[in-house]
PDB file of C-alpha atoms in Angstrom:
ATOM      1  CA  UNK A 736      54.613  12.279  66.267  1.00 90.00           C
ATOM      2  CA  UNK A 737      57.003  14.367  68.184  1.00 95.00           C
ATOM      3  CA  UNK A 738      56.299  17.925  67.723  1.00 97.00           C
ATOM      4  CA  UNK A 739      57.683  21.168  69.126  1.00 98.00           C
ATOM      5  CA  UNK A 740      56.004  24.209  67.720  1.00 98.00           C
ATOM      6  CA  UNK A 741      57.364  27.800  68.542  1.00 98.00           C
ATOM      7  CA  UNK A 742      55.244  30.997  68.492  1.00 98.00           C
ATOM      8  CA  UNK A 743      55.325  34.402  69.533  1.00 98.00           C
ATOM      9  CA  UNK A 744      58.004  35.905  67.431  1.00 98.00           C
ATOM     10  CA  UNK A 745      58.124  39.043  65.268  1.00 98.00           C
ATOM     11  CA  UNK A 746      59.266  42.615  64.956  1.00 98.00           C
ATOM     12  CA  UNK A 747      59.802  44.715  68.135  1.00 98.00           C
ATOM     13  CA  UNK A 748      61.659  47.995  68.747  1.00 98.00           C
ATOM     14  CA  UNK A 749      64.562  48.130  71.066  1.00 98.00           C
ATOM     15  CA  UNK A 750      63.801  47.998  74.860  1.00 98.00           C
ATOM     16  CA  UNK A 751      60.479  46.146  73.953  1.00 98.00           C
ATOM     17  CA  UNK A 752      59.279  42.794  75.127  1.00 98.00           C
ATOM     18  CA  UNK A 753      58.143  39.614  73.694  1.00 98.00           C
ATOM     19  CA  UNK A 754      57.026  36.244  75.068  1.00 98.00           C
ATOM     20  CA  UNK A 755      57.793  33.084  73.093  1.00 98.00           C
ATOM     21  CA  UNK A 756      55.968  29.772  73.568  1.00 98.00           C
ATOM     22  CA  UNK A 757      56.837  26.366  72.654  1.00 98.00           C
ATOM     23  CA  UNK A 758      54.093  23.692  72.645  1.00 98.00           C
ATOM     24  CA  UNK A 759      55.261  20.099  72.991  1.00 98.00           C
ATOM     25  CA  UNK A 760      53.680  16.895  72.252  1.00 97.00           C
ATOM     26  CA  UNK A 761      54.413  13.267  71.275  1.00 97.00           C
ATOM     27  CA  UNK A 762      56.963  12.719  74.215  1.00 96.00           C
ATOM     28  CA  UNK A 763      56.904  12.731  78.034  1.00 96.00           C
ATOM     29  CA  UNK A 764      57.505  16.399  78.381  1.00 97.00           C
ATOM     30  CA  UNK A 765      58.127  16.498  82.134  1.00 97.00           C
ATOM     31  CA  UNK A 766      61.100  14.060  81.681  1.00 96.00           C
ATOM     32  CA  UNK A 767      62.962  16.550  79.526  1.00 97.00           C
ATOM     33  CA  UNK A 768      65.113  19.311  80.457  1.00 97.00           C
ATOM     34  CA  UNK A 769      64.047  22.278  78.015  1.00 98.00           C
ATOM     35  CA  UNK A 770      66.074  24.723  76.245  1.00 98.00           C
ATOM     36  CA  UNK A 771      65.895  27.930  74.116  1.00 98.00           C
ATOM     37  CA  UNK A 772      68.688  28.387  71.418  1.00 98.00           C
ATOM     38  CA  UNK A 773      69.106  31.082  68.985  1.00 98.00           C
ATOM     39  CA  UNK A 774      70.988  31.668  65.676  1.00 98.00           C
ATOM     40  CA  UNK A 775      71.807  34.816  64.066  1.00 97.00           C
ATOM     41  CA  UNK A 776      72.945  35.034  60.397  1.00 93.00           C
ATOM     42  CA  UNK A 777      76.677  34.119  60.235  1.00 94.00           C
ATOM     43  CA  UNK A 778      76.755  33.061  63.854  1.00 96.00           C
ATOM     44  CA  UNK A 779      76.926  29.762  65.621  1.00 97.00           C
ATOM     45  CA  UNK A 780      73.782  28.397  67.263  1.00 97.00           C
ATOM     46  CA  UNK A 781      73.811  29.474  70.858  1.00 98.00           C
ATOM     47  CA  UNK A 782      72.275  28.243  74.124  1.00 98.00           C
ATOM     48  CA  UNK A 783      70.186  31.057  75.496  1.00 98.00           C
ATOM     49  CA  UNK A 784      68.259  29.638  78.530  1.00 98.00           C
ATOM     50  CA  UNK A 785      67.698  26.269  80.194  1.00 98.00           C
ATOM     51  CA  UNK A 786      65.177  24.866  82.545  1.00 98.00           C
ATOM     52  CA  UNK A 787      65.131  21.484  84.384  1.00 97.00           C
ATOM     53  CA  UNK A 788      62.330  18.910  84.371  1.00 95.00           C
ATOM     54  CA  UNK A 789      60.489  20.174  87.299  1.00 92.00           C
ATOM     55  CA  UNK A 790      61.306  23.997  86.510  1.00 92.00           C
ATOM     56  CA  UNK A 791      63.225  24.022  89.764  1.00 92.00           C
ATOM     57  CA  UNK A 792      66.478  25.293  88.141  1.00 97.00           C
ATOM     58  CA  UNK A 793      67.327  27.646  85.308  1.00 98.00           C
ATOM     59  CA  UNK A 794      70.578  28.829  83.590  1.00 98.00           C
ATOM     60  CA  UNK A 795      70.886  31.691  81.086  1.00 98.00           C
ATOM     61  CA  UNK A 796      73.673  33.084  78.835  1.00 98.00           C
ATOM     62  CA  UNK A 797      75.468  36.149  80.080  1.00 98.00           C
ATOM     63  CA  UNK A 798      74.104  38.256  77.315  1.00 98.00           C
ATOM     64  CA  UNK A 799      70.521  37.707  78.358  1.00 98.00           C
ATOM     65  CA  UNK A 800      70.842  37.354  82.093  1.00 98.00           C
ATOM     66  CA  UNK A 801      68.526  39.829  83.909  1.00 98.00           C
ATOM     67  CA  UNK A 802      66.517  40.495  80.601  1.00 98.00           C
ATOM     68  CA  UNK A 803      65.046  36.831  79.856  1.00 98.00           C
ATOM     69  CA  UNK A 804      63.256  34.477  82.060  1.00 98.00           C
ATOM     70  CA  UNK A 805      62.598  30.776  81.066  1.00 98.00           C
ATOM     71  CA  UNK A 806      59.727  29.023  82.666  1.00 98.00           C
ATOM     72  CA  UNK A 807      57.401  25.817  81.924  1.00 98.00           C
ATOM     73  CA  UNK A 808      54.065  24.568  82.576  1.00 97.00           C
ATOM     74  CA  UNK A 809      54.273  20.767  82.684  1.00 97.00           C
ATOM     75  CA  UNK A 810      50.347  20.513  82.681  1.00 97.00           C
ATOM     76  CA  UNK A 811      50.362  22.392  79.478  1.00 98.00           C
ATOM     77  CA  UNK A 812      53.305  20.791  77.986  1.00 98.00           C
ATOM     78  CA  UNK A 813      54.625  24.333  77.199  1.00 98.00           C
ATOM     79  CA  UNK A 814      57.852  26.176  77.671  1.00 98.00           C
ATOM     80  CA  UNK A 815      58.187  29.808  77.571  1.00 98.00           C
ATOM     81  CA  UNK A 816      60.750  32.650  77.027  1.00 98.00           C
ATOM     82  CA  UNK A 817      59.898  36.082  78.355  1.00 98.00           C
ATOM     83  CA  UNK A 818      62.125  38.466  76.777  1.00 98.00           C
ATOM     84  CA  UNK A 819      62.390  42.110  78.162  1.00 98.00           C
ATOM     85  CA  UNK A 820      64.611  45.008  77.384  1.00 98.00           C
ATOM     86  CA  UNK A 821      65.412  43.565  73.803  1.00 98.00           C
ATOM     87  CA  UNK A 822      68.468  44.777  71.955  1.00 98.00           C
ATOM     88  CA  UNK A 823      69.179  44.619  68.174  1.00 98.00           C
ATOM     89  CA  UNK A 824      71.796  42.059  68.856  1.00 97.00           C
ATOM     90  CA  UNK A 825      69.037  39.705  70.131  1.00 98.00           C
ATOM     91  CA  UNK A 826      67.856  39.483  66.532  1.00 98.00           C
ATOM     92  CA  UNK A 827      67.955  35.682  65.648  1.00 98.00           C
ATOM     93  CA  UNK A 828      65.837  32.731  64.965  1.00 98.00           C
ATOM     94  CA  UNK A 829      64.927  31.272  68.282  1.00 98.00           C
ATOM     95  CA  UNK A 830      64.550  27.411  68.454  1.00 98.00           C
ATOM     96  CA  UNK A 831      62.990  25.231  71.271  1.00 98.00           C
ATOM     97  CA  UNK A 832      64.734  22.092  72.423  1.00 98.00           C
ATOM     98  CA  UNK A 833      63.843  19.151  74.594  1.00 97.00           C
ATOM     99  CA  UNK A 834      66.709  17.053  75.698  1.00 97.00           C
ATOM    100  CA  UNK A 835      67.059  13.776  77.680  1.00 96.00           C
ATOM    101  CA  UNK A 836      70.418  12.448  77.949  1.00 94.00           C
ATOM    102  CA  UNK A 837      71.815   9.653  79.779  1.00 91.00           C
ATOM    103  CA  UNK A 838      74.475   7.224  79.674  1.00 93.00           C
ATOM    104  CA  UNK A 839      73.540   4.827  76.932  1.00 93.00           C
ATOM    105  CA  UNK A 840      70.950   6.868  75.173  1.00 95.00           C
ATOM    106  CA  UNK A 841      69.908  10.407  74.189  1.00 95.00           C
ATOM    107  CA  UNK A 842      66.697  11.937  72.986  1.00 96.00           C
ATOM    108  CA  UNK A 843      67.008  15.455  71.511  1.00 96.00           C
ATOM    109  CA  UNK A 844      64.111  17.204  69.960  1.00 97.00           C
ATOM    110  CA  UNK A 845      63.898  20.464  67.942  1.00 98.00           C
ATOM    111  CA  UNK A 846      61.220  23.040  66.783  1.00 98.00           C
ATOM    112  CA  UNK A 847      61.366  24.897  63.499  1.00 97.00           C
ATOM    113  CA  UNK A 848      62.124  28.070  65.026  1.00 98.00           C
ATOM    114  CA  UNK A 849      60.605  31.480  65.149  1.00 98.00           C
ATOM    115  CA  UNK A 850      61.995  34.802  63.979  1.00 98.00           C
ATOM    116  CA  UNK A 851      62.764  37.508  66.423  1.00 98.00           C
ATOM    117  CA  UNK A 852      63.721  40.826  64.983  1.00 98.00           C
ATOM    118  CA  UNK A 853      64.756  43.989  67.193  1.00 98.00           C
ATOM    119  CA  UNK A 854      64.991  47.008  65.229  1.00 97.00           C
ATOM    120  CA  UNK A 855      63.895  50.767  65.038  1.00 93.00           C
TER     121      UNK A 855
END
């Protein structure tokens, strides 16, 4: 029943823009911190951006700070990643993640990913 579905990936030229969306269902979305991760071939999965339950706080990897913006709409159960000024090194599969972690329990949900390719 838990479902995270990413969309919006594709092929874009350097310095282009793309907006990723992640639609969530099957859990109480507003109780979860939401994250975007990415993984390029031969590299470890890395955390790109995070947003807290109410959207009041965000964090970004140094490599994307100033170019990417994470946001969420708790009425639509959707988290977004606006990507501007894209670079070839941004090429990766991007994954949506929902996390609720407290002492004694952890809920950690993942989408299937969406491919982002930045190339001339």
